[in-house]
Tab-separated table of C-alpha atoms in Angstrom:
chain	number	residue	atom	x	y	z
A	285	MET	CA	25.349	15.360	41.042
A	286	SER	CA	24.499	12.567	43.060
A	287	GLY	CA	21.197	11.142	43.689
A	288	ARG	CA	18.101	9.971	41.669
A	289	VAL	CA	17.565	10.941	38.115
A	290	VAL	CA	14.622	10.020	35.863
A	291	VAL	CA	15.517	8.489	32.296
A	292	ARG	CA	12.865	8.696	29.550
A	293	LEU	CA	12.816	5.645	27.233
A	294	PHE	CA	11.157	5.654	23.779
A	295	GLY	CA	10.179	3.304	21.055
A	296	PRO	CA	11.982	-0.102	21.122
A	297	ALA	CA	13.974	0.974	24.232
A	298	ARG	CA	10.632	1.557	26.111
A	299	GLU	CA	9.180	-1.711	24.941
A	300	ALA	CA	12.411	-3.591	25.913
A	301	ALA	CA	12.469	-2.129	29.372
A	302	GLY	CA	8.923	-2.450	29.828
A	303	ALA	CA	8.492	1.113	30.947
A	304	GLY	CA	8.773	4.656	29.814
A	305	THR	CA	10.781	6.032	32.718
A	306	VAL	CA	13.343	4.509	34.736
A	307	GLU	CA	14.702	5.983	38.062
A	308	LEU	CA	18.295	5.461	38.643
A	309	THR	CA	20.649	6.530	41.472
A	310	LEU	CA	23.779	7.875	40.225
A	311	PRO	CA	27.082	8.939	42.117
A	312	ALA	CA	28.246	12.342	42.345
A	313	GLY	CA	30.150	13.296	38.979
A	314	ALA	CA	28.015	11.106	37.019
A	315	THR	CA	27.804	11.585	33.243
A	316	ALA	CA	25.179	10.905	30.450
A	317	GLY	CA	27.444	7.724	29.668
A	318	ASP	CA	27.173	6.706	33.490
A	319	ALA	CA	23.376	7.021	33.279
A	320	VAL	CA	23.382	4.689	30.154
A	321	ALA	CA	25.735	2.290	31.742
A	322	ALA	CA	23.652	2.206	34.893
A	323	LEU	CA	20.357	1.696	32.658
A	324	ALA	CA	22.076	-1.293	30.812
A	325	ALA	CA	22.893	-2.807	34.213
A	326	ALA	CA	19.175	-2.339	35.333
A	327	HIS	CA	17.418	-3.402	32.059
A	328	PRO	CA	19.693	-5.992	30.224
A	329	GLY	CA	17.071	-6.268	27.648
A	330	ILE	CA	17.684	-2.914	26.101
A	331	GLY	CA	21.693	-3.454	26.061
A	332	SER	CA	22.044	-3.947	22.435
A	333	LEU	CA	20.000	-0.805	21.615
A	334	LEU	CA	22.136	1.589	23.733
A	335	PRO	CA	25.154	1.915	21.546
A	336	ARG	CA	22.995	3.019	18.575
A	337	SER	CA	20.900	5.348	20.590
A	338	ARG	CA	21.240	9.052	21.031
A	339	VAL	CA	21.011	10.711	24.446
A	340	ALA	CA	19.218	13.989	25.043
A	341	VAL	CA	19.447	16.017	28.227
A	342	ASN	CA	16.742	18.601	28.752
A	343	LEU	CA	15.866	18.503	25.160
A	344	GLU	CA	19.426	18.905	23.945
A	345	TYR	CA	21.492	16.032	22.247
A	346	VAL	CA	24.510	15.422	24.348
A	347	ASP	CA	27.580	13.079	24.117
A	348	ARG	CA	28.152	10.497	26.658
A	349	ALA	CA	30.857	12.762	28.652
A	350	THR	CA	28.274	15.337	29.523
A	351	PRO	CA	28.051	15.823	33.166
A	352	LEU	CA	24.482	15.681	34.672
A	353	ARG	CA	22.865	17.868	36.994
A	354	PRO	CA	20.203	17.477	39.564
A	355	GLY	CA	16.861	17.704	37.953
A	356	ASP	CA	18.050	16.883	34.347
A	357	GLU	CA	15.583	15.233	32.146
A	358	ILE	CA	17.573	12.393	30.291
A	359	ALA	CA	16.033	10.673	27.275
A	360	ILE	CA	17.261	7.557	25.298
A	361	LEU	CA	16.520	7.754	21.683
A	362	PRO	CA	16.978	4.819	19.489
A	363	PRO	CA	17.270	5.285	15.763
A	364	VAL	CA	14.246	7.006	14.604
A	365	GLY	CA	11.454	5.972	12.277
A	366	GLY	CA	9.277	8.867	11.724
A	367	GLY	CA	7.316	9.710	8.508
B	272	MET	CA	7.118	33.624	8.472
B	273	ARG	CA	3.885	31.601	9.025
B	274	THR	CA	4.436	28.397	10.991
B	275	LEU	CA	2.394	25.504	12.271
B	276	TYR	CA	3.937	22.531	14.171
B	277	GLN	CA	2.011	19.644	15.338
B	278	ILE	CA	2.374	16.309	17.029
B	279	THR	CA	-1.169	15.004	17.019
B	280	GLU	CA	-3.148	11.915	17.989
B	281	ALA	CA	-6.034	13.103	15.746
B	282	LYS	CA	-6.210	12.495	11.967
B	283	ILE	CA	-3.952	14.868	10.200
B	284	ASP	CA	-6.076	17.661	8.567
B	285	VAL	CA	-3.998	18.449	5.375
B	286	GLY	CA	-6.516	21.197	4.339
B	287	ALA	CA	-5.595	22.844	7.614
B	288	LEU	CA	-2.016	22.862	6.944
B	289	ARG	CA	-2.848	24.710	3.705
B	290	ASP	CA	-5.097	27.153	5.243
B	291	ALA	CA	-2.455	27.984	7.848
B	292	LEU	CA	-0.247	29.052	4.998
B	293	ALA	CA	-2.776	30.914	3.073
B	294	ASP	CA	-0.977	34.354	1.942
B	295	PRO	CA	-2.153	36.440	-0.967
B	296	GLY	CA	1.515	37.147	-1.557
B	297	SER	CA	2.621	33.505	-2.051
B	298	GLY	CA	1.782	31.847	-5.244
B	299	ALA	CA	3.235	28.503	-4.677
B	300	LEU	CA	2.563	25.851	-1.996
B	301	ALA	CA	4.375	22.558	-2.083
B	302	MET	CA	3.236	19.553	0.228
B	303	PHE	CA	4.362	16.088	0.993
B	304	VAL	CA	1.991	13.574	2.667
B	305	GLY	CA	3.406	10.339	4.043
B	306	THR	CA	0.682	7.687	4.214
B	307	THR	CA	0.934	4.362	6.021
B	308	ARG	CA	1.377	1.354	3.836
B	309	ASN	CA	-0.298	-1.974	3.868
B	310	ALA	CA	2.994	-4.027	3.453
B	311	PHE	CA	6.589	-4.255	4.234
B	312	GLN	CA	8.550	-6.486	2.260
B	313	GLY	CA	5.652	-8.510	1.232
B	314	LYS	CA	4.362	-8.975	4.680
B	315	GLU	CA	1.014	-7.605	5.323
B	316	VAL	CA	1.014	-4.763	7.836
B	317	ARG	CA	-2.352	-4.419	9.880
B	318	TYR	CA	-1.837	-0.943	11.303
B	319	LEU	CA	1.073	1.127	12.824
B	320	GLU	CA	1.860	2.562	16.047
B	321	TYR	CA	3.801	5.877	16.346
B	322	GLU	CA	5.333	7.086	19.395
B	323	ALA	CA	6.996	10.561	19.769
B	324	TYR	CA	9.319	12.489	22.176
B	325	GLY	CA	6.727	15.157	21.870
B	326	ALA	CA	8.469	18.068	23.413
B	327	LEU	CA	11.698	17.324	21.347
B	328	ALA	CA	9.787	16.556	18.164
B	329	GLU	CA	8.161	19.985	18.420
B	330	LEU	CA	11.681	21.639	18.960
B	331	GLU	CA	13.140	19.727	15.948
B	332	MET	CA	10.279	20.944	13.866
B	333	GLU	CA	11.045	24.494	14.742
B	334	ARG	CA	14.909	23.941	14.062
B	335	LEU	CA	13.911	22.537	10.696
B	336	GLY	CA	11.446	25.598	9.969
B	337	THR	CA	14.626	27.890	10.863
B	338	GLU	CA	17.038	25.925	8.679
B	339	ILE	CA	14.587	26.115	5.767
B	340	ALA	CA	14.151	29.810	6.245
B	341	THR	CA	17.874	30.268	6.196
B	342	LEU	CA	18.431	28.120	3.205
B	343	TRP	CA	15.537	29.486	1.184
B	344	PRO	CA	14.943	32.964	2.463
B	345	SER	CA	11.986	33.612	0.257
B	346	VAL	CA	9.890	30.856	1.908
B	347	THR	CA	6.966	32.480	3.661
B	348	GLY	CA	5.372	29.595	5.529
B	349	ILE	CA	5.986	26.158	6.824
B	350	ALA	CA	3.477	23.757	8.409
B	351	ILE	CA	4.365	20.340	9.661
B	352	ALA	CA	2.329	17.630	11.306
B	353	HIS	CA	3.096	14.252	12.557
B	354	ARG	CA	0.626	11.625	13.796
B	355	VAL	CA	1.252	9.527	16.852
B	356	GLY	CA	-0.666	6.513	18.272
B	357	ARG	CA	-2.426	3.818	16.261
B	358	VAL	CA	-2.516	4.835	12.574
B	359	GLU	CA	-4.591	2.760	10.239
B	360	ILE	CA	-3.520	1.632	6.666
B	361	GLY	CA	-3.804	4.522	4.320
B	362	GLU	CA	-3.879	7.261	6.785
B	363	ALA	CA	-1.392	10.203	6.806
B	364	SER	CA	1.455	9.783	9.224
B	365	VAL	CA	3.236	12.937	8.453
B	366	ALA	CA	2.637	16.042	6.354
B	367	ILE	CA	4.813	19.229	5.421
B	368	ALA	CA	3.665	22.133	3.411
B	369	VAL	CA	5.840	24.949	2.364
B	370	SER	CA	4.699	28.259	0.762
B	371	ALA	CA	6.899	30.507	-1.148
B	372	PRO	CA	6.368	33.274	-3.917
B	373	HIS	CA	7.663	30.949	-6.493
B	374	ARG	CA	7.541	27.146	-6.996
B	375	ARG	CA	11.242	26.223	-7.322
B	376	GLU	CA	11.773	27.459	-3.570
B	377	ALA	CA	8.521	25.765	-2.200
B	378	LEU	CA	9.343	22.538	-4.022
B	379	ALA	CA	12.984	22.202	-3.125
B	380	ALA	CA	12.355	23.399	0.657
B	381	CYS	CA	9.608	20.792	0.784
B	382	ALA	CA	11.839	17.864	-0.491
B	383	HIS	CA	14.436	19.011	2.013
B	384	GLY	CA	11.967	19.147	4.784
B	385	ILE	CA	10.646	15.660	4.619
B	386	ASP	CA	14.245	14.114	4.265
B	387	ARG	CA	15.094	16.082	7.418
B	388	LEU	CA	12.044	15.015	9.279
B	389	LYS	CA	12.667	11.466	8.581
B	390	ALA	CA	16.333	11.705	9.705
B	391	THR	CA	15.880	13.781	12.713
B	392	LEU	CA	12.386	13.732	14.138
B	393	PRO	CA	12.388	11.809	17.431
B	394	VAL	CA	9.505	9.506	16.339
B	395	TRP	CA	9.400	5.788	16.432
B	396	LYS	CA	7.275	3.495	14.252
B	397	LYS	CA	6.056	-0.163	15.116
B	398	GLU	CA	4.418	-2.066	12.247
B	399	VAL	CA	1.987	-4.502	13.655
B	400	PHE	CA	1.301	-7.750	11.693
B	401	ALA	CA	-1.303	-10.565	12.239
B	402	ASP	CA	1.479	-12.521	14.134
B	403	GLY	CA	3.516	-9.937	15.913
B	404	SER	CA	5.132	-6.572	15.405
B	405	ALA	CA	8.546	-4.762	14.554
B	406	TRP	CA	10.120	-1.434	15.106
B	407	ARG	CA	10.906	0.052	11.792
B	408	GLU	CA	13.954	2.388	11.542
B	409	ASN	CA	14.269	4.765	8.789
B	410	VAL	CA	17.061	4.251	6.268
B	411	ILE	CA	18.757	7.644	6.010
B	412	GLU	CA	19.427	8.443	2.122
B	413	GLU	CA	21.792	11.193	1.200
B	414	ASP	CA	20.072	14.611	0.432
B	415	THR	CA	20.476	14.870	-3.232
B	416	HIS	CA	17.856	17.434	-3.834
B	417	GLU	CA	18.754	20.342	-6.118
B	418	GLY	CA	17.312	23.733	-6.723
B	419	ARG	CA	18.513	25.495	-3.721
C	45	MET	CA	-2.131	4.100	-12.676
C	46	ARG	CA	-5.046	6.318	-11.014
C	47	THR	CA	-5.525	9.580	-12.972
C	48	LEU	CA	-7.668	12.587	-12.704
C	49	TYR	CA	-7.461	15.486	-15.074
C	50	GLN	CA	-9.679	18.395	-14.763
C	51	ILE	CA	-10.300	21.825	-16.371
C	52	THR	CA	-12.782	23.409	-13.975
C	53	GLU	CA	-14.802	26.623	-13.481
C	54	ALA	CA	-15.499	25.627	-9.998
C	55	LYS	CA	-12.912	26.067	-7.003
C	56	ILE	CA	-10.334	23.349	-7.112
C	57	ASP	CA	-10.871	20.887	-4.275
C	58	VAL	CA	-7.270	19.893	-3.391
C	59	GLY	CA	-8.649	17.257	-1.022
C	60	ALA	CA	-10.534	15.535	-3.773
C	61	LEU	CA	-7.195	15.241	-5.796
C	62	ARG	CA	-5.697	13.533	-2.797
C	63	ASP	CA	-8.620	11.280	-2.382
C	64	ALA	CA	-8.552	10.223	-6.059
C	65	LEU	CA	-5.041	8.923	-5.270
C	66	ALA	CA	-5.771	7.055	-2.213
C	67	ASP	CA	-3.889	3.752	-2.432
C	68	PRO	CA	-2.826	1.527	0.476
C	69	GLY	CA	0.259	0.473	-1.347
C	70	SER	CA	1.559	4.106	-1.957
C	71	GLY	CA	3.314	5.737	1.026
C	72	ALA	CA	4.047	8.889	-0.702
C	73	LEU	CA	2.017	11.895	-2.064
C	74	ALA	CA	3.620	15.149	-3.363
C	75	MET	CA	1.531	18.075	-4.226
C	76	PHE	CA	1.869	21.430	-5.744
C	77	VAL	CA	-0.704	24.078	-5.629
C	78	GLY	CA	-0.608	27.425	-7.466
C	79	THR	CA	-2.367	30.254	-6.105
C	80	THR	CA	-3.251	33.615	-7.533
C	81	ARG	CA	-1.040	36.415	-6.239
C	82	ASN	CA	-2.105	40.055	-5.240
C	83	ALA	CA	0.669	41.695	-7.113
C	84	PHE	CA	2.740	41.681	-10.254
C	85	GLN	CA	5.888	43.820	-10.223
C	86	GLY	CA	4.391	45.996	-7.460
C	87	LYS	CA	1.050	46.657	-9.282
C	88	GLU	CA	-2.047	45.440	-7.364
C	89	VAL	CA	-3.981	42.555	-8.990
C	90	ARG	CA	-7.660	42.592	-8.270
C	91	TYR	CA	-8.408	39.124	-9.715
C	92	LEU	CA	-7.481	36.977	-12.556
C	93	GLU	CA	-9.289	35.445	-15.662
C	94	TYR	CA	-8.012	32.219	-16.901
C	95	GLU	CA	-9.023	30.753	-20.297
C	96	ALA	CA	-8.136	27.369	-21.596
C	97	TYR	CA	-8.561	25.532	-24.839
C	98	GLY	CA	-10.338	22.666	-22.951
C	99	ALA	CA	-10.015	19.782	-25.272
C	100	LEU	CA	-6.430	20.274	-25.948
C	101	ALA	CA	-5.541	21.156	-22.181
C	102	GLU	CA	-7.064	17.690	-21.201
C	103	LEU	CA	-5.147	15.963	-23.827
C	104	GLU	CA	-1.971	17.726	-22.596
C	105	MET	CA	-2.632	16.552	-19.072
C	106	GLU	CA	-2.994	13.021	-20.225
C	107	ARG	CA	0.282	13.169	-22.303
C	108	LEU	CA	1.956	14.636	-19.312
C	109	GLY	CA	0.554	11.812	-17.136
C	110	THR	CA	1.980	9.282	-19.590
C	111	GLU	CA	5.268	11.026	-19.661
C	112	ILE	CA	5.642	10.852	-15.976
C	113	ALA	CA	4.721	7.171	-15.908
C	114	THR	CA	7.560	6.604	-18.386
C	115	LEU	CA	10.198	8.687	-16.502
C	116	TRP	CA	9.153	7.225	-12.976
C	117	PRO	CA	7.653	3.855	-13.463
C	118	SER	CA	6.901	3.350	-9.838
C	119	VAL	CA	4.453	6.298	-9.823
C	120	THR	CA	1.135	5.049	-8.932
C	121	GLY	CA	-1.196	8.040	-9.508
C	122	ILE	CA	-1.543	11.476	-11.106
C	123	ALA	CA	-4.177	14.176	-10.509
C	124	ILE	CA	-4.246	17.516	-12.152
C	125	ALA	CA	-6.659	20.399	-12.039
C	126	HIS	CA	-6.615	23.650	-13.531
C	127	ARG	CA	-9.200	26.610	-12.943
C	128	VAL	CA	-10.711	28.677	-15.627
C	129	GLY	CA	-12.835	31.830	-15.352
C	130	ARG	CA	-12.596	34.452	-12.835
C	131	VAL	CA	-10.402	33.616	-10.079
C	132	GLU	CA	-9.994	35.585	-6.875
C	133	ILE	CA	-6.667	36.436	-5.151
C	134	GLY	CA	-5.409	33.663	-3.010
C	135	GLU	CA	-7.447	30.901	-4.849
C	136	ALA	CA	-5.941	27.929	-6.417
C	137	SER	CA	-5.514	28.247	-10.217
C	138	VAL	CA	-3.591	24.801	-10.599
C	139	ALA	CA	-2.931	21.728	-8.696
C	140	ILE	CA	-0.882	18.629	-9.241
C	141	ALA	CA	-0.639	15.564	-7.028
C	142	VAL	CA	1.536	12.559	-7.625
C	143	SER	CA	1.543	9.439	-5.550
C	144	ALA	CA	4.217	6.729	-5.344
C	145	PRO	CA	5.495	4.057	-3.045
C	146	HIS	CA	8.432	6.313	-1.993
C	147	ARG	CA	8.934	9.940	-1.709
C	148	ARG	CA	11.854	10.738	-4.099
C	149	GLU	CA	9.813	9.720	-7.179
C	150	ALA	CA	6.630	11.396	-5.939
C	151	LEU	CA	8.514	14.607	-5.388
C	152	ALA	CA	10.622	14.407	-8.603
C	153	ALA	CA	7.498	13.692	-10.632
C	154	CYS	CA	5.488	16.461	-8.956
C	155	ALA	CA	8.140	19.197	-9.653
C	156	HIS	CA	8.656	17.983	-13.154
C	157	GLY	CA	4.937	17.988	-13.676
C	158	ILE	CA	4.349	21.570	-12.715
C	159	ASP	CA	7.123	22.732	-14.869
C	160	ARG	CA	5.676	20.967	-17.911
C	161	LEU	CA	2.097	22.135	-17.109
C	162	LYS	CA	3.390	25.756	-16.985
C	163	ALA	CA	5.356	25.303	-20.466
C	164	THR	CA	2.659	23.196	-22.383
C	165	LEU	CA	-0.917	23.623	-20.940
C	166	PRO	CA	-3.092	25.772	-23.556
C	167	VAL	CA	-4.143	28.147	-20.790
C	168	TRP	CA	-3.967	31.982	-20.922
C	169	LYS	CA	-3.943	34.257	-17.782
C	170	LYS	CA	-5.172	37.864	-17.629
C	171	GLU	CA	-4.392	39.968	-14.594
C	172	VAL	CA	-6.933	42.644	-13.941
C	173	PHE	CA	-5.931	45.849	-12.199
C	174	ALA	CA	-7.942	48.718	-11.017
C	175	ASP	CA	-7.178	50.632	-14.265
C	176	GLY	CA	-6.806	47.844	-17.000
C	177	SER	CA	-5.719	44.281	-17.567
C	178	ALA	CA	-2.744	42.420	-19.081
C	179	TRP	CA	-2.241	38.840	-20.570
C	180	ARG	CA	0.679	37.391	-18.606
C	181	GLU	CA	2.876	34.905	-20.344
C	182	ASN	CA	4.933	32.279	-18.470
C	183	VAL	CA	8.667	32.644	-18.323
C	184	ILE	CA	9.771	29.169	-19.227
C	185	GLU	CA	12.602	28.109	-17.076
C	186	GLU	CA	14.981	25.148	-17.622
C	187	ASP	CA	13.908	21.979	-15.996
C	188	THR	CA	16.720	21.548	-13.444
C	189	HIS	CA	14.981	19.083	-11.080
C	190	GLU	CA	16.988	16.176	-10.028
C	191	GLY	CA	16.211	12.754	-8.490
C	192	ARG	CA	14.821	10.980	-11.617
D	39	MET	CA	-9.056	21.674	-49.418
D	40	SER	CA	-11.072	24.843	-50.401
D	41	GLY	CA	-13.975	26.369	-48.724
D	42	ARG	CA	-14.580	27.653	-45.472
D	43	VAL	CA	-12.932	26.847	-42.089
D	44	VAL	CA	-13.348	27.906	-38.601
D	45	VAL	CA	-10.369	29.142	-36.519
D	46	ARG	CA	-10.670	29.095	-32.946
D	47	LEU	CA	-8.776	31.975	-31.024
D	48	PHE	CA	-7.503	31.981	-27.446
D	49	GLY	CA	-6.333	34.428	-24.909
D	50	PRO	CA	-4.940	37.736	-26.230
D	51	ALA	CA	-5.597	36.517	-29.652
D	52	ARG	CA	-9.210	36.201	-29.157
D	53	GLU	CA	-9.341	39.499	-27.134
D	54	ALA	CA	-7.584	41.185	-30.090
D	55	ALA	CA	-9.956	39.923	-32.669
D	56	GLY	CA	-12.880	40.374	-30.615
D	57	ALA	CA	-14.176	36.842	-31.287
D	58	GLY	CA	-13.355	33.278	-30.243
D	59	THR	CA	-14.005	31.938	-33.735
D	60	VAL	CA	-13.373	33.283	-37.066
D	61	GLU	CA	-14.571	31.846	-40.295
D	62	LEU	CA	-12.134	32.042	-43.181
D	63	THR	CA	-12.406	31.050	-46.968
D	64	LEU	CA	-9.342	29.421	-48.112
D	65	PRO	CA	-8.399	28.233	-51.733
D	66	ALA	CA	-7.704	24.665	-52.598
D	67	GLY	CA	-4.318	23.244	-51.239
D	68	ALA	CA	-4.350	25.746	-48.367
D	69	THR	CA	-2.014	25.069	-45.510
D	70	ALA	CA	-2.004	26.034	-41.837
D	71	GLY	CA	0.270	29.039	-42.736
D	72	ASP	CA	-2.375	30.081	-45.222
D	73	ALA	CA	-4.967	30.218	-42.672
D	74	VAL	CA	-2.565	32.238	-40.269
D	75	ALA	CA	-2.016	34.725	-43.142
D	76	ALA	CA	-5.713	35.119	-43.979
D	77	LEU	CA	-6.503	35.649	-40.421
D	78	ALA	CA	-3.805	38.238	-40.122
D	79	ALA	CA	-5.427	40.011	-43.231
D	80	ALA	CA	-8.891	39.698	-41.715
D	81	HIS	CA	-7.811	41.040	-38.140
D	82	PRO	CA	-4.759	43.152	-38.314
D	83	GLY	CA	-4.869	43.624	-34.472
D	84	ILE	CA	-3.663	40.080	-33.837
D	85	GLY	CA	-0.870	40.457	-36.445
D	86	SER	CA	1.955	40.708	-33.862
D	87	LEU	CA	0.759	37.842	-31.879
D	88	LEU	CA	0.654	35.386	-34.771
D	89	PRO	CA	4.509	34.746	-35.312
D	90	ARG	CA	4.806	33.706	-31.443
D	91	SER	CA	1.678	31.584	-31.699
D	92	ARG	CA	1.406	27.733	-32.169
D	93	VAL	CA	-1.145	26.453	-34.518
D	94	ALA	CA	-3.056	23.276	-33.792
D	95	VAL	CA	-5.246	21.288	-36.123
D	96	ASN	CA	-7.601	18.840	-34.624
D	97	LEU	CA	-5.803	19.008	-31.271
D	98	GLU	CA	-2.370	18.296	-32.726
D	99	TYR	CA	0.316	20.965	-33.050
D	100	VAL	CA	1.360	21.349	-36.528
D	101	ASP	CA	3.887	23.436	-38.481
D	102	ARG	CA	2.842	26.148	-41.022
D	103	ALA	CA	3.390	23.932	-43.983
D	104	THR	CA	0.718	21.226	-42.923
D	105	PRO	CA	-2.064	20.941	-45.514
D	106	LEU	CA	-5.560	21.489	-44.234
D	107	ARG	CA	-8.451	19.207	-44.765
D	108	PRO	CA	-12.362	20.100	-44.893
D	109	GLY	CA	-13.670	20.213	-41.506
D	110	ASP	CA	-10.576	20.613	-39.635
D	111	GLU	CA	-10.662	22.485	-36.408
D	112	ILE	CA	-7.824	25.120	-36.479
D	113	ALA	CA	-6.688	26.810	-33.171
D	114	ILE	CA	-4.353	29.758	-32.651
D	115	LEU	CA	-2.384	29.487	-29.412
D	116	PRO	CA	-0.376	32.527	-28.235
D	117	PRO	CA	2.278	31.853	-25.686
D	118	VAL	CA	0.796	30.138	-22.479
D	119	GLY	CA	0.270	31.509	-19.015
D	120	GLY	CA	-1.296	28.719	-17.094
D	121	GLY	CA	-0.575	27.734	-13.619
């Protein structure tokens, strides 16, 4: 893929970034890990959370090597605290 | 199997979860209700804020229901609700109910269910104090429940 | 410790048991509700009749509360109700709720509690069929619950 | 003790005897077991239940050798079925 993707942020990641969604422009062939790296560059405040966060694409948990496709919904999920 | 999965900004209606599982063939209903506490490590909590990735949270509830049905095939119903938004002290933040013909399965599945919800549900909790706030991660304990 | 022990001819009010244990310091509430089933070994049950030795049953509930408080000292509340008289199919015949700061203790104490109630409570159950009736004894299983 | 005692019957024992309370006259020195034996003689229909029943006196479970005292409340408790 190349172009703009939307990343959804939750909990402490959302608070640190000051936004629930962030738009990123990624090069062709970008992966979930590339999106995480671009996010860290754009919002240094959430950098420390990212290594401990899971990533979901289209409601499926993925590893960082997973390639992205146009229109994917990417989500950054810090350690959970439900219950 | 009867199922009810809710992410809700309204107060959790525990009675409605029970009613959703009413079944004249199931004699056992086990429930767990988690309520917000007024203190964390001695510090007074004024209220809590819960935030969910709603679509994924409902999917995770469905997955948990499927897992429980596989582990305890006699289970006849599962109802799960998680609150989001501002939650006052003493209010329910999460509830799970499991029905089955017999108590062992209902109790074991309910205990497993709340453990898995704590570990997997994409929900985040912020404790609000008089002088600030803190995101609180769950400490994931081993699942040591028996009776499966 | 908050306690509520009831032998009641009225319908069991499960919400009232929860309310009796409301405590801003206790984050966990485990409940078990036993409801009457519509069949026994394939035979249709029309309704049930429960009979209790009321004074001794309330004493046994108190003893169970004391036992649970000893086994799980963190438990903050126990509420138990048992119905007597005619009970229609699908209605609650017994309910136990246990509150504690954390879920493990609440769940383990609740599971232990319903096991002990089934074994010790001086209550007798008659199943009424279209063509007769039968007193039904509990089969006492070993207590295999863990988590104490 | 000697004299009349009241025995309370529950569940199938009550149904078999056709009464929730039975009055018995017992000799001096009678025990809980003597009360059970007298009950079996007065109400043969409950005989088969009695060996499987517990006996309580004044809300305490007792064994059959326990001596009775005037005014004791004796109860016959068949195997329970609560829940």
